[in-house]
Short mmCIF file of C-alpha atoms and ligand atoms in Angstrom, two decimals:
data_model
loop_
_atom_site.label_atom_id
_atom_site.label_comp_id
_atom_site.label_asym_id
_atom_site.label_seq_id
_atom_site.Cartn_x
_atom_site.Cartn_y
_atom_site.Cartn_z
CA MET A 27 103.45 78.41 101.19
CA LYS A 28 99.13 78.91 100.94
CA ASN A 29 96.97 76.92 98.65
CA ALA A 30 95.26 79.07 96.02
CA SER A 31 92.30 78.89 98.50
CA GLN A 32 93.17 79.65 101.84
CA TYR A 33 94.61 83.84 100.18
CA LEU A 34 91.81 85.81 101.36
CA TRP A 35 90.02 89.31 99.95
CA TRP A 36 92.60 91.32 101.56
CA HIS A 37 96.28 89.24 100.94
CA THR A 38 94.90 89.47 96.67
CA GLY A 39 93.19 93.07 96.72
CA ILE A 40 93.91 96.18 95.70
CA ILE A 41 93.31 98.97 98.28
CA TYR A 42 92.37 102.31 96.67
CA GLN A 43 92.74 105.35 99.52
CA ILE A 44 90.30 108.47 99.32
CA TYR A 45 90.35 111.09 100.97
CA PRO A 46 86.68 111.74 100.51
CA ARG A 47 86.70 116.03 101.37
CA SER A 48 88.39 115.85 97.66
CA TYR A 49 86.93 112.80 95.23
CA GLN A 50 83.45 114.08 94.43
CA ASP A 51 81.36 117.03 95.47
CA SER A 52 78.03 116.22 96.09
CA ASN A 53 75.69 118.92 97.66
CA ALA A 54 77.51 122.27 95.87
CA ASP A 55 79.82 123.30 99.04
CA GLY A 56 83.13 122.58 97.73
CA ILE A 57 83.94 119.55 99.62
CA GLY A 58 83.88 116.31 98.79
CA ASP A 59 81.00 113.53 100.46
CA LEU A 60 79.64 110.22 100.61
CA ARG A 61 77.19 110.73 97.78
CA GLY A 62 79.56 112.07 95.81
CA ILE A 63 81.50 108.45 96.13
CA ILE A 64 78.62 106.19 95.98
CA GLU A 65 78.39 108.28 92.14
CA ARG A 66 82.30 107.57 91.21
CA LEU A 67 81.86 103.71 92.53
CA ASP A 68 81.82 103.40 88.98
CA TYR A 69 84.85 104.64 87.17
CA LEU A 70 86.27 102.65 91.14
CA GLN A 71 84.59 99.16 89.04
CA TRP A 72 86.16 99.85 86.05
CA LEU A 73 89.91 101.21 87.14
CA GLY A 74 89.88 98.02 89.03
CA VAL A 75 90.21 97.84 92.27
CA ASN A 76 87.71 96.47 94.69
CA VAL A 77 89.31 97.64 98.24
CA ILE A 78 88.31 101.02 98.83
CA TRP A 79 89.98 102.92 102.90
CA LEU A 80 87.95 105.93 103.53
CA SER A 81 89.83 109.08 105.60
CA PRO A 82 88.00 109.91 108.48
CA VAL A 83 84.28 110.69 107.88
CA TYR A 84 82.59 110.97 111.31
CA PRO A 85 81.92 114.14 113.26
CA SER A 86 84.73 116.74 113.57
CA PRO A 87 85.89 120.71 114.44
CA MET A 88 88.44 119.99 111.59
CA ALA A 89 91.60 121.35 112.76
CA ASP A 90 93.49 118.20 111.74
CA PHE A 91 91.11 117.42 108.92
CA GLY A 92 88.26 115.09 110.39
CA TYR A 93 91.59 113.55 112.51
CA ASP A 94 90.16 115.00 115.03
CA ILE A 95 87.32 113.10 115.83
CA SER A 96 84.05 114.38 118.29
CA ASP A 97 82.21 111.40 117.83
CA TYR A 98 82.97 108.09 116.63
CA THR A 99 79.55 106.69 115.90
CA GLY A 100 78.37 108.85 113.71
CA ILE A 101 79.14 110.69 109.79
CA HIS A 102 80.03 114.16 109.91
CA PRO A 103 77.09 116.26 108.13
CA LEU A 104 79.68 117.73 105.67
CA PHE A 105 79.82 113.39 103.82
CA GLY A 106 76.16 112.95 104.50
CA THR A 107 74.09 111.04 106.84
CA MET A 108 74.01 107.60 108.18
CA ALA A 109 71.39 106.44 105.27
CA ASP A 110 74.45 107.76 102.97
CA PHE A 111 76.59 105.88 104.25
CA ASP A 112 75.06 102.40 105.16
CA GLU A 113 74.11 102.88 101.13
CA LEU A 114 77.84 103.25 100.56
CA LEU A 115 79.05 99.98 101.94
CA ASP A 116 75.71 98.32 100.64
CA VAL A 117 76.22 99.37 97.52
CA ILE A 118 80.78 98.67 97.59
CA HIS A 119 79.28 95.00 98.68
CA LEU A 120 76.76 94.81 95.73
CA ARG A 121 79.83 95.75 93.81
CA GLY A 122 81.86 92.46 95.20
CA MET A 123 83.71 95.49 97.06
CA LYS A 124 85.50 96.15 100.41
CA LEU A 125 85.21 99.35 102.32
CA ILE A 126 87.75 99.96 104.80
CA LEU A 127 87.63 103.14 107.54
CA ASP A 128 89.87 105.13 109.36
CA PHE A 129 89.85 104.45 112.75
CA VAL A 130 91.80 106.42 114.82
CA PRO A 131 92.46 105.22 118.72
CA ASN A 132 95.25 107.56 119.11
CA HIS A 133 93.59 110.98 120.13
CA THR A 134 89.80 112.68 120.15
CA SER A 135 88.52 116.06 119.46
CA ASP A 136 89.30 118.31 122.55
CA GLU A 137 85.42 118.09 121.47
CA HIS A 138 84.50 115.00 121.92
CA PRO A 139 82.45 115.05 125.21
CA TRP A 140 85.21 112.70 126.94
CA PHE A 141 87.38 115.79 127.23
CA MET A 142 85.24 118.36 127.41
CA GLU A 143 84.96 115.41 131.00
CA SER A 144 87.96 114.36 131.78
CA ARG A 145 88.75 118.49 131.13
CA SER A 146 85.89 120.14 133.98
CA SER A 147 87.76 118.88 136.49
CA ARG A 148 90.54 116.82 138.44
CA ASP A 149 87.88 114.12 139.98
CA ASN A 150 85.70 113.72 137.31
CA LEU A 151 85.28 110.11 136.39
CA LYS A 152 86.63 110.37 133.30
CA ARG A 153 89.58 112.54 134.52
CA ASP A 154 92.14 109.69 133.65
CA TRP A 155 91.42 108.46 130.42
CA TYR A 156 93.63 111.07 128.79
CA ILE A 157 97.02 111.77 129.94
CA TRP A 158 97.48 114.47 132.74
CA LYS A 159 100.14 115.63 134.65
CA ASP A 160 101.29 117.80 137.38
CA PRO A 161 103.43 120.93 136.18
CA GLY A 162 107.26 121.03 137.31
CA ASP A 163 107.34 122.82 140.57
CA ASP A 164 108.74 125.98 138.12
CA GLY A 165 105.46 125.98 136.33
CA SER A 166 107.34 123.74 133.94
CA VAL A 167 105.97 121.23 130.86
CA PRO A 168 105.61 117.58 132.39
CA ASN A 169 109.31 116.80 130.01
CA ASN A 170 110.59 117.14 126.47
CA TRP A 171 108.61 115.25 124.69
CA LEU A 172 107.03 117.13 121.28
CA SER A 173 104.24 117.72 119.34
CA VAL A 174 104.70 115.60 116.35
CA PHE A 175 102.60 119.36 114.72
CA GLY A 176 105.45 121.48 116.12
CA GLY A 177 105.86 122.60 119.78
CA SER A 178 106.07 121.10 123.17
CA ALA A 179 103.42 118.15 123.82
CA TRP A 180 101.77 119.24 126.23
CA GLU A 181 99.05 121.96 126.55
CA TRP A 182 98.30 123.50 130.00
CA ASP A 183 94.89 123.67 131.04
CA GLU A 184 94.42 126.49 133.36
CA HIS A 185 91.55 125.50 134.91
CA THR A 186 92.61 122.49 136.52
CA ARG A 187 96.26 123.90 136.80
CA GLN A 188 97.35 120.42 135.24
CA TYR A 189 99.26 119.70 131.55
CA TYR A 190 97.75 117.63 129.58
CA TYR A 191 99.78 115.22 126.51
CA HIS A 192 98.99 115.33 122.74
CA GLY A 193 101.18 114.05 120.74
CA PHE A 194 99.66 115.68 117.46
CA LEU A 195 97.40 119.59 117.60
CA LYS A 196 96.62 120.97 120.96
CA GLU A 197 92.95 120.15 119.23
CA GLN A 198 94.19 116.50 119.32
CA PRO A 199 93.92 115.00 123.13
CA ASP A 200 96.60 111.33 123.49
CA LEU A 201 93.97 108.90 125.55
CA ASN A 202 94.78 107.05 128.08
CA TRP A 203 95.49 103.24 126.75
CA ARG A 204 96.13 101.84 129.86
CA ASN A 205 93.24 102.67 131.49
CA PRO A 206 91.09 99.19 130.96
CA GLU A 207 87.49 101.58 130.46
CA VAL A 208 89.28 103.99 127.92
CA GLN A 209 90.04 100.18 125.82
CA ASP A 210 86.57 98.74 126.95
CA ALA A 211 85.14 102.27 125.18
CA MET A 212 87.30 101.64 121.62
CA LEU A 213 86.30 98.05 121.64
CA GLU A 214 83.14 98.95 121.60
CA VAL A 215 83.22 101.65 118.56
CA MET A 216 85.36 99.07 116.59
CA ARG A 217 82.40 96.19 117.26
CA PHE A 218 79.53 99.22 116.35
CA TRP A 219 81.09 99.68 112.45
CA LEU A 220 81.55 95.82 112.59
CA GLU A 221 78.44 95.12 113.26
CA LYS A 222 77.50 97.54 110.75
CA GLY A 223 79.44 95.08 108.04
CA VAL A 224 82.72 96.68 107.31
CA ASP A 225 85.26 94.82 106.11
CA GLY A 226 88.09 96.31 108.29
CA PHE A 227 90.44 99.74 110.40
CA ARG A 228 93.29 101.63 108.45
CA VAL A 229 94.18 101.72 112.57
CA ASP A 230 95.18 105.45 112.72
CA VAL A 231 99.38 106.11 114.63
CA LEU A 232 99.17 102.43 116.24
CA TRP A 233 102.23 102.99 117.26
CA HIS A 234 101.54 105.93 119.34
CA LEU A 235 99.12 104.03 121.51
CA ILE A 236 100.75 103.51 124.43
CA LYS A 237 103.88 105.57 126.18
CA ASP A 238 106.03 105.07 128.65
CA LYS A 239 105.00 104.94 132.07
CA GLN A 240 107.23 106.79 134.08
CA TYR A 241 107.46 109.59 130.46
CA PRO A 242 111.34 109.83 130.65
CA ASP A 243 112.73 112.42 128.63
CA ASN A 244 112.99 111.72 124.26
CA PRO A 245 117.45 111.34 123.65
CA PRO A 246 118.21 114.74 121.37
CA ASN A 247 118.29 113.17 117.54
CA PRO A 248 121.88 113.59 116.18
CA ASP A 249 120.88 113.10 113.02
CA TYR A 250 118.38 116.32 113.67
CA GLN A 251 119.42 118.90 110.42
CA ALA A 252 117.77 121.96 110.46
CA HIS A 253 115.35 121.93 107.60
CA MET A 254 113.52 118.60 108.94
CA PRO A 255 110.44 118.81 111.10
CA THR A 256 110.78 120.25 114.83
CA TYR A 257 109.63 116.98 116.03
CA ASP A 258 112.95 115.46 115.01
CA GLN A 259 115.14 116.80 116.81
CA LEU A 260 114.43 113.86 119.29
CA LEU A 261 114.49 110.63 118.91
CA PRO A 262 110.39 109.40 120.37
CA VAL A 263 112.12 106.60 122.21
CA TYR A 264 109.98 106.49 125.08
CA SER A 265 106.69 108.40 123.66
CA THR A 266 106.27 105.68 120.52
CA ASP A 267 106.22 102.08 120.05
CA GLN A 268 106.26 100.96 123.71
CA PRO A 269 105.81 96.98 123.67
CA GLU A 270 102.27 96.69 125.54
CA VAL A 271 101.33 98.25 122.34
CA HIS A 272 101.02 94.63 120.64
CA ASP A 273 98.53 93.61 123.73
CA ILE A 274 96.67 96.34 122.41
CA ILE A 275 96.74 95.41 119.10
CA SER A 276 95.60 91.36 119.85
CA ARG A 277 93.17 92.84 121.95
CA MET A 278 91.39 94.76 119.22
CA ARG A 279 92.81 91.47 116.91
CA SER A 280 90.67 89.64 119.10
CA LEU A 281 87.91 91.27 118.28
CA LEU A 282 88.30 91.43 114.59
CA ASP A 283 88.54 87.84 114.81
CA SER A 284 84.98 87.42 116.29
CA TYR A 285 83.86 88.01 112.35
CA ASP A 286 83.96 86.97 109.23
CA ASP A 287 87.80 88.01 107.32
CA ARG A 288 88.06 91.81 108.42
CA LEU A 289 90.95 93.25 108.32
CA MET A 290 93.03 95.40 110.41
CA ILE A 291 95.66 97.35 108.77
CA GLY A 292 98.84 99.12 111.05
CA GLU A 293 99.83 103.08 109.81
CA ILE A 294 103.09 102.38 111.58
CA TYR A 295 105.97 104.31 110.33
CA LEU A 296 109.15 102.50 111.58
CA PRO A 297 111.92 100.46 110.90
CA ILE A 298 111.72 96.89 109.02
CA GLN A 299 112.64 95.38 111.64
CA LYS A 300 110.31 97.35 114.08
CA LEU A 301 107.51 97.36 111.75
CA MET A 302 107.72 93.11 111.58
CA LEU A 303 106.93 92.80 115.49
CA TYR A 304 103.39 94.24 114.14
CA TYR A 305 102.28 91.21 113.31
CA GLY A 306 102.01 90.24 116.53
CA VAL A 307 102.85 86.14 117.61
CA ASP A 308 101.76 84.41 115.59
CA ASN A 309 100.19 86.63 112.79
CA LYS A 310 98.26 87.67 115.40
CA GLY A 311 98.36 91.73 115.55
CA ALA A 312 98.39 93.76 112.31
CA HIS A 313 97.25 91.81 108.82
CA LEU A 314 99.02 94.33 107.52
CA PRO A 315 101.30 96.82 108.87
CA PHE A 316 101.95 99.03 106.52
CA ASN A 317 104.60 99.38 104.26
CA PHE A 318 105.84 102.68 103.69
CA GLN A 319 109.49 101.94 102.00
CA LEU A 320 108.18 103.06 99.04
CA ILE A 321 107.32 106.20 100.26
CA ASP A 322 110.53 106.83 102.95
CA LEU A 323 113.81 105.43 100.27
CA PRO A 324 115.37 108.26 98.02
CA TRP A 325 114.30 106.74 94.21
CA ASN A 326 117.45 104.81 93.92
CA ALA A 327 116.72 101.11 91.86
CA GLN A 328 120.10 99.70 94.60
CA LYS A 329 118.36 101.25 97.51
CA ILE A 330 115.11 99.83 96.47
CA ALA A 331 116.13 96.68 95.67
CA ARG A 332 117.86 95.70 98.65
CA ALA A 333 114.73 97.75 100.62
CA VAL A 334 112.27 94.96 98.95
CA ASP A 335 114.60 91.85 100.14
CA GLU A 336 115.26 93.03 103.08
CA TYR A 337 111.34 93.08 103.52
CA GLU A 338 111.04 90.21 102.57
CA ALA A 339 113.48 88.36 104.96
CA ALA A 340 112.35 89.93 107.33
CA LEU A 341 108.44 88.97 107.25
CA PRO A 342 107.25 86.26 109.69
CA PRO A 343 106.60 83.07 109.01
CA GLY A 344 103.40 83.52 106.90
CA GLY A 345 102.89 87.38 107.10
CA TRP A 346 101.84 88.91 104.20
CA PRO A 347 103.27 91.57 102.90
CA ASN A 348 102.26 95.07 101.48
CA TRP A 349 102.94 97.89 99.62
CA VAL A 350 102.19 101.63 99.78
CA LEU A 351 103.76 104.35 97.59
CA GLY A 352 101.77 108.01 98.35
CA ASN A 353 98.95 109.10 100.87
CA HIS A 354 96.94 111.99 102.47
CA ASP A 355 100.23 113.12 104.55
CA ARG A 356 103.13 112.45 101.73
CA PRO A 357 104.43 114.52 98.60
CA ARG A 358 103.05 112.93 95.56
CA ILE A 359 104.94 110.30 93.23
CA SER A 360 104.67 112.30 90.15
CA THR A 361 106.14 115.08 92.08
CA ARG A 362 108.58 112.85 93.89
CA VAL A 363 110.51 111.03 91.48
CA GLY A 364 108.84 112.63 88.14
CA ILE A 365 106.17 112.02 85.73
CA GLU A 366 108.68 109.16 83.89
CA GLN A 367 109.51 107.47 86.59
CA ALA A 368 105.81 107.97 88.10
CA ARG A 369 104.64 105.35 84.67
CA ILE A 370 107.91 102.66 87.07
CA ALA A 371 106.60 103.20 89.83
CA ALA A 372 103.52 102.22 89.28
CA MET A 373 104.76 99.04 87.38
CA LEU A 374 107.04 98.21 90.85
CA LEU A 375 104.14 98.64 93.12
CA LEU A 376 101.45 96.31 90.87
CA THR A 377 103.95 93.60 90.28
CA LEU A 378 105.28 93.30 93.66
CA ARG A 379 104.59 90.47 95.73
CA GLY A 380 101.47 91.56 98.83
CA THR A 381 98.49 94.11 98.43
CA PRO A 382 99.56 97.47 96.87
CA THR A 383 97.43 100.37 97.96
CA ILE A 384 96.97 103.15 95.33
CA TYR A 385 96.56 106.71 97.03
CA TYR A 386 93.37 108.09 94.97
CA GLY A 387 95.29 110.55 92.04
CA ASP A 388 97.45 108.82 91.55
CA GLU A 389 96.32 107.16 88.66
CA LEU A 390 96.07 109.86 86.98
CA GLY A 391 100.00 111.01 87.58
CA MET A 392 98.08 114.36 89.82
CA ARG A 393 100.56 115.93 91.01
CA ASP A 394 100.94 118.38 93.73
CA VAL A 395 99.47 121.55 94.01
CA PRO A 396 101.14 124.49 94.85
CA ILE A 397 98.91 125.85 97.04
CA PRO A 398 99.72 129.65 97.81
CA PHE A 399 100.53 130.79 101.36
CA GLU A 400 97.01 132.08 102.28
CA GLU A 401 95.19 129.64 101.08
CA ILE A 402 96.63 127.17 103.18
CA GLN A 403 94.70 124.88 105.12
CA ASP A 404 96.99 122.15 106.97
CA PRO A 405 97.78 122.43 110.61
CA GLN A 406 101.52 120.41 110.18
CA GLY A 407 102.19 123.32 107.05
CA LEU A 408 100.33 126.69 108.85
CA ASN A 409 101.92 125.34 112.30
CA MET A 410 105.99 124.87 110.41
CA PRO A 411 105.85 127.49 107.83
CA ASP A 412 109.35 127.45 106.87
CA LYS A 413 109.43 123.88 106.32
CA ASN A 414 107.52 123.66 103.57
CA LEU A 415 104.81 120.55 105.06
CA SER A 416 101.96 121.99 104.17
CA ARG A 417 100.16 118.58 103.33
CA ASP A 418 97.72 119.99 101.34
CA PRO A 419 99.12 119.81 97.82
CA ALA A 420 98.72 116.61 97.82
CA ARG A 421 94.90 115.76 98.57
CA THR A 422 93.50 118.74 96.13
CA PRO A 423 90.62 117.44 94.52
CA MET A 424 90.40 114.28 91.83
CA GLN A 425 90.54 116.10 88.56
CA TRP A 426 87.77 113.82 86.33
CA ASP A 427 86.49 116.35 83.59
CA CYS A 428 87.56 119.14 81.52
CA GLY A 429 84.51 120.72 82.97
CA ALA A 430 84.63 124.01 85.84
CA ASN A 431 87.14 122.20 88.53
CA GLY A 432 87.59 119.45 87.07
CA GLY A 433 84.56 118.16 87.24
CA PHE A 434 84.91 117.56 91.11
CA SER A 435 82.30 120.38 91.81
CA SER A 436 80.18 123.14 90.57
CA VAL A 437 81.21 125.64 93.38
CA ARG A 438 84.84 126.81 94.25
CA PRO A 439 86.33 123.72 95.99
CA TRP A 440 88.23 123.87 99.31
CA LEU A 441 91.13 123.33 98.24
CA ARG A 442 92.30 124.52 94.03
CA VAL A 443 92.14 122.02 91.47
CA ASP A 444 95.54 121.36 89.62
CA GLU A 445 95.77 124.14 86.62
CA ALA A 446 96.46 121.19 84.26
CA PHE A 447 93.36 118.89 84.75
CA GLU A 448 91.50 119.94 81.37
CA ARG A 449 95.01 117.45 80.13
CA GLU A 450 95.06 115.64 83.03
CA ASN A 451 91.88 113.93 84.11
CA VAL A 452 89.80 110.50 83.84
CA GLN A 453 87.49 111.61 80.80
CA VAL A 454 90.99 112.66 78.62
CA GLU A 455 93.55 109.23 79.83
CA ARG A 456 90.88 107.42 79.64
CA GLU A 457 90.69 107.49 76.10
CA ASP A 458 94.01 108.25 75.77
CA PRO A 459 95.71 104.40 75.69
CA HIS A 460 99.43 106.22 77.26
CA SER A 461 97.91 107.67 79.61
CA MET A 462 98.81 107.17 82.99
CA LEU A 463 95.28 105.77 84.10
CA SER A 464 95.31 103.49 80.60
CA LEU A 465 98.64 101.95 82.02
CA TYR A 466 97.65 101.82 86.07
CA ARG A 467 94.36 99.80 84.54
CA ARG A 468 96.19 97.88 82.39
CA LEU A 469 98.82 96.50 85.28
CA ILE A 470 95.50 96.43 87.68
CA GLU A 471 93.78 94.20 85.29
CA LEU A 472 96.88 91.76 84.52
CA ARG A 473 98.14 91.46 88.30
CA GLN A 474 94.09 90.68 89.02
CA LYS A 475 94.25 87.78 86.62
CA GLU A 476 97.25 86.16 86.71
CA GLN A 477 97.42 84.11 89.43
CA SER A 478 101.91 84.68 89.93
CA LEU A 479 101.84 88.22 89.86
CA ILE A 480 99.26 87.80 93.00
CA THR A 481 100.40 84.56 94.61
CA GLY A 482 103.62 84.09 92.94
CA ALA A 483 106.81 84.37 94.84
CA TYR A 484 109.70 87.19 94.92
CA GLU A 485 112.33 86.08 92.61
CA PRO A 486 115.12 88.83 93.06
CA VAL A 487 117.06 89.05 89.10
CA GLU A 488 120.27 91.67 89.48
CA CYS A 489 119.84 94.86 89.91
CA ASN A 490 122.22 97.76 89.34
CA GLU A 491 122.51 101.86 89.59
CA GLN A 492 120.12 101.57 86.85
CA THR A 493 117.94 98.78 86.66
CA ILE A 494 115.78 96.14 88.76
CA ALA A 495 115.15 92.27 87.49
CA TYR A 496 112.79 90.29 89.41
CA ILE A 497 110.60 87.32 88.88
CA ARG A 498 106.99 86.44 89.81
CA ARG A 499 105.95 82.64 89.84
CA GLU A 500 103.84 80.66 91.30
CA SER A 501 103.79 76.84 90.34
CA GLY A 502 101.74 75.56 87.40
CA HIS A 503 101.72 79.24 86.21
CA LEU A 504 102.72 81.40 83.21
CA ALA A 505 105.71 83.86 85.35
CA PHE A 506 106.12 87.71 84.25
CA PHE A 507 109.89 88.45 84.25
CA VAL A 508 110.24 92.79 85.70
CA LEU A 509 112.69 95.28 84.33
CA LEU A 510 113.00 98.45 85.54
CA ASN A 511 115.04 101.09 84.55
CA LEU A 512 114.93 103.63 87.47
CA SER A 513 117.63 106.38 85.58
CA ASN A 514 116.89 108.42 83.49
CA GLY A 515 119.90 107.27 80.80
CA SER A 516 119.28 104.06 78.83
CA ALA A 517 120.03 100.50 80.56
CA CYS A 518 120.81 97.00 78.92
CA PHE A 519 120.14 94.24 80.60
CA ASP A 520 122.21 91.16 79.73
CA ASN A 521 122.69 88.08 81.78
CA GLU A 522 124.22 85.26 81.44
CA ASN A 523 122.58 83.59 84.41
CA ARG A 524 119.42 83.64 83.29
CA ARG A 525 118.41 84.29 79.42
CA ILE A 526 114.77 86.10 79.38
CA ASN A 527 113.33 84.50 76.68
CA GLY A 528 109.36 84.91 76.55
CA PHE A 529 107.19 88.51 75.45
CA VAL A 530 106.51 91.82 76.80
CA ASN A 531 103.43 92.09 78.61
CA ILE A 532 102.88 95.45 79.40
CA ALA A 533 105.42 98.56 79.20
CA THR A 534 105.70 102.10 79.95
CA SER A 535 106.50 102.72 76.30
CA PRO A 536 103.55 101.19 74.56
CA HIS A 537 105.80 100.35 70.94
CA LEU A 538 107.14 97.48 72.96
CA GLU A 539 104.93 95.47 73.89
CA GLY A 540 104.15 92.70 72.00
CA ARG A 541 108.02 92.35 71.41
CA ILE A 542 109.62 88.77 71.62
CA ILE A 543 112.29 88.67 74.05
CA SER A 544 114.93 86.54 73.50
CA GLY A 545 118.78 86.46 75.92
CA LYS A 546 119.70 90.67 76.24
CA ILE A 547 117.05 94.03 76.82
CA ASN A 548 118.42 97.28 76.81
CA LEU A 549 115.28 100.03 77.37
CA ASN A 550 115.30 103.85 77.08
CA ALA A 551 115.48 105.67 80.52
CA ASN A 552 112.85 105.51 82.12
CA GLU A 553 111.10 102.90 80.62
CA GLY A 554 110.09 99.63 82.25
CA ILE A 555 108.87 95.92 81.02
CA ILE A 556 106.89 92.76 82.30
CA VAL A 557 107.33 89.80 80.45
CA ARG A 558 105.95 86.47 80.16
CA LEU A 559 108.58 84.66 80.55
CA ASP A 560 108.03 81.14 78.57
CA GLN A 561 106.49 77.98 79.46
C1 GLC B 4 97.97 110.08 111.01
C2 GLC B 4 97.18 110.94 109.76
C3 GLC B 4 97.46 111.86 109.21
C4 GLC B 4 96.79 112.58 110.80
C5 GLC B 4 97.92 112.21 112.30
C6 GLC B 4 96.99 112.45 113.60
O1 GLC B 4 99.49 110.12 109.99
O2 GLC B 4 97.80 110.56 108.80
O3 GLC B 4 97.06 112.32 108.24
O4 GLC B 4 97.17 114.30 110.73
O5 GLC B 4 97.46 110.50 112.09
O6 GLC B 4 95.93 111.68 113.49
#
């Protein structure tokens, strides 16, 4: 157990993900930008979050909306200038907040100068910076590996008559991380931003960096079903999660550790036991391997409670937990579980032990916005049109006010705004004590001030088909009991072994607040409460 002074800003902070294209447009081009974010910092401070993670803002041809980078140390003119970035970083720091950048080391854009050199000839000095392979005798692809975005992961290059590997789009060739020059060059990129003072990185698809040296075929996935992305036809056992990736992570981490208190978050979609390895030996890997269980699991009380227990039990000694409800790749929580349960989800996210990450707009209850086919922009949606995989619906403009385009932009935005924006926006919800925004703000406020919620132990109390109940307790501080009804039927909590005495501090249904609790608790459908326990 740490004492309070051993907790760092990222243990106690709340992370807020901004998808910059969709946050605030300041120059009337329909696309959000850095100055727009600067304009909205008052809001973020009011909301109470203190760590901002920006999805990529680097120069990019935008084949994958910035996750295809053509210059790792620049700023895309769509988003502003380096001076704008420097100002953003400064003003964030002046407010006592932190800034995390998205770092995308697995692949570059095919327009990155490194790749242009690499593809120019077989004997170019950067040839081996990417993954080039000969065709089979019949011209076939080197193996059966698939691209996450559909089709083969190999693209034929007629000029040099070899295939190159791309785990994502063909416009996103994978770097060869087994090449020490690539490692050095990418660490230099990290150093560039660390020197500027950024507080850390969210590292994109960290578990993809190293592939099996022999490039064997991946085995078929016996559980594949037709509605799933084509990528899931195979189990990516040779193309991802190779043991040597941990050597790379530890190099990255050593670099971060040569600066004060910088943070590495890893984007890793793996089962719990494998995920835990990304904390590294002696916690010298990623500080926070993203924990996506609340995104991946069905919304079921028993399954979630079990997963929390399993996760807590699997954490390495000294490993700090984290929880995520949504991001720019997945359907929004309000759409996935419904607006009522999204309130429960907020309460869960902000009362579990570990650093929470909030996806912009979820605090308003923003939903996936239906995007007509002819307006789809996301390559994942366009490449597999029959599977409904477009990520655009979760990336729509932030809803600020009742004005044109929800206050996001004075011109038509790059993606349409939710038609409900006049009812669901920051301006309206701020004034309504029962809104999702007010609930988020109060949950954040409570979490930021109560030591038991920040660092206290997680003590499971009970779970059944409908409800999850747990206590958060830090010795010497007030403890909290959380009871969440994940069902749409009424539920009763009556545990003889654990009498609950206290009063309701925050409830999803405000009329419950202030109520004295002594023993039995009845909850309506979709209700959740946080009880401040008597000493
Ligand atoms: C990550 C990003 C996603 C992107 C992909 C390829 O999963 O979150 O948006 O498309 O990597 O970079």
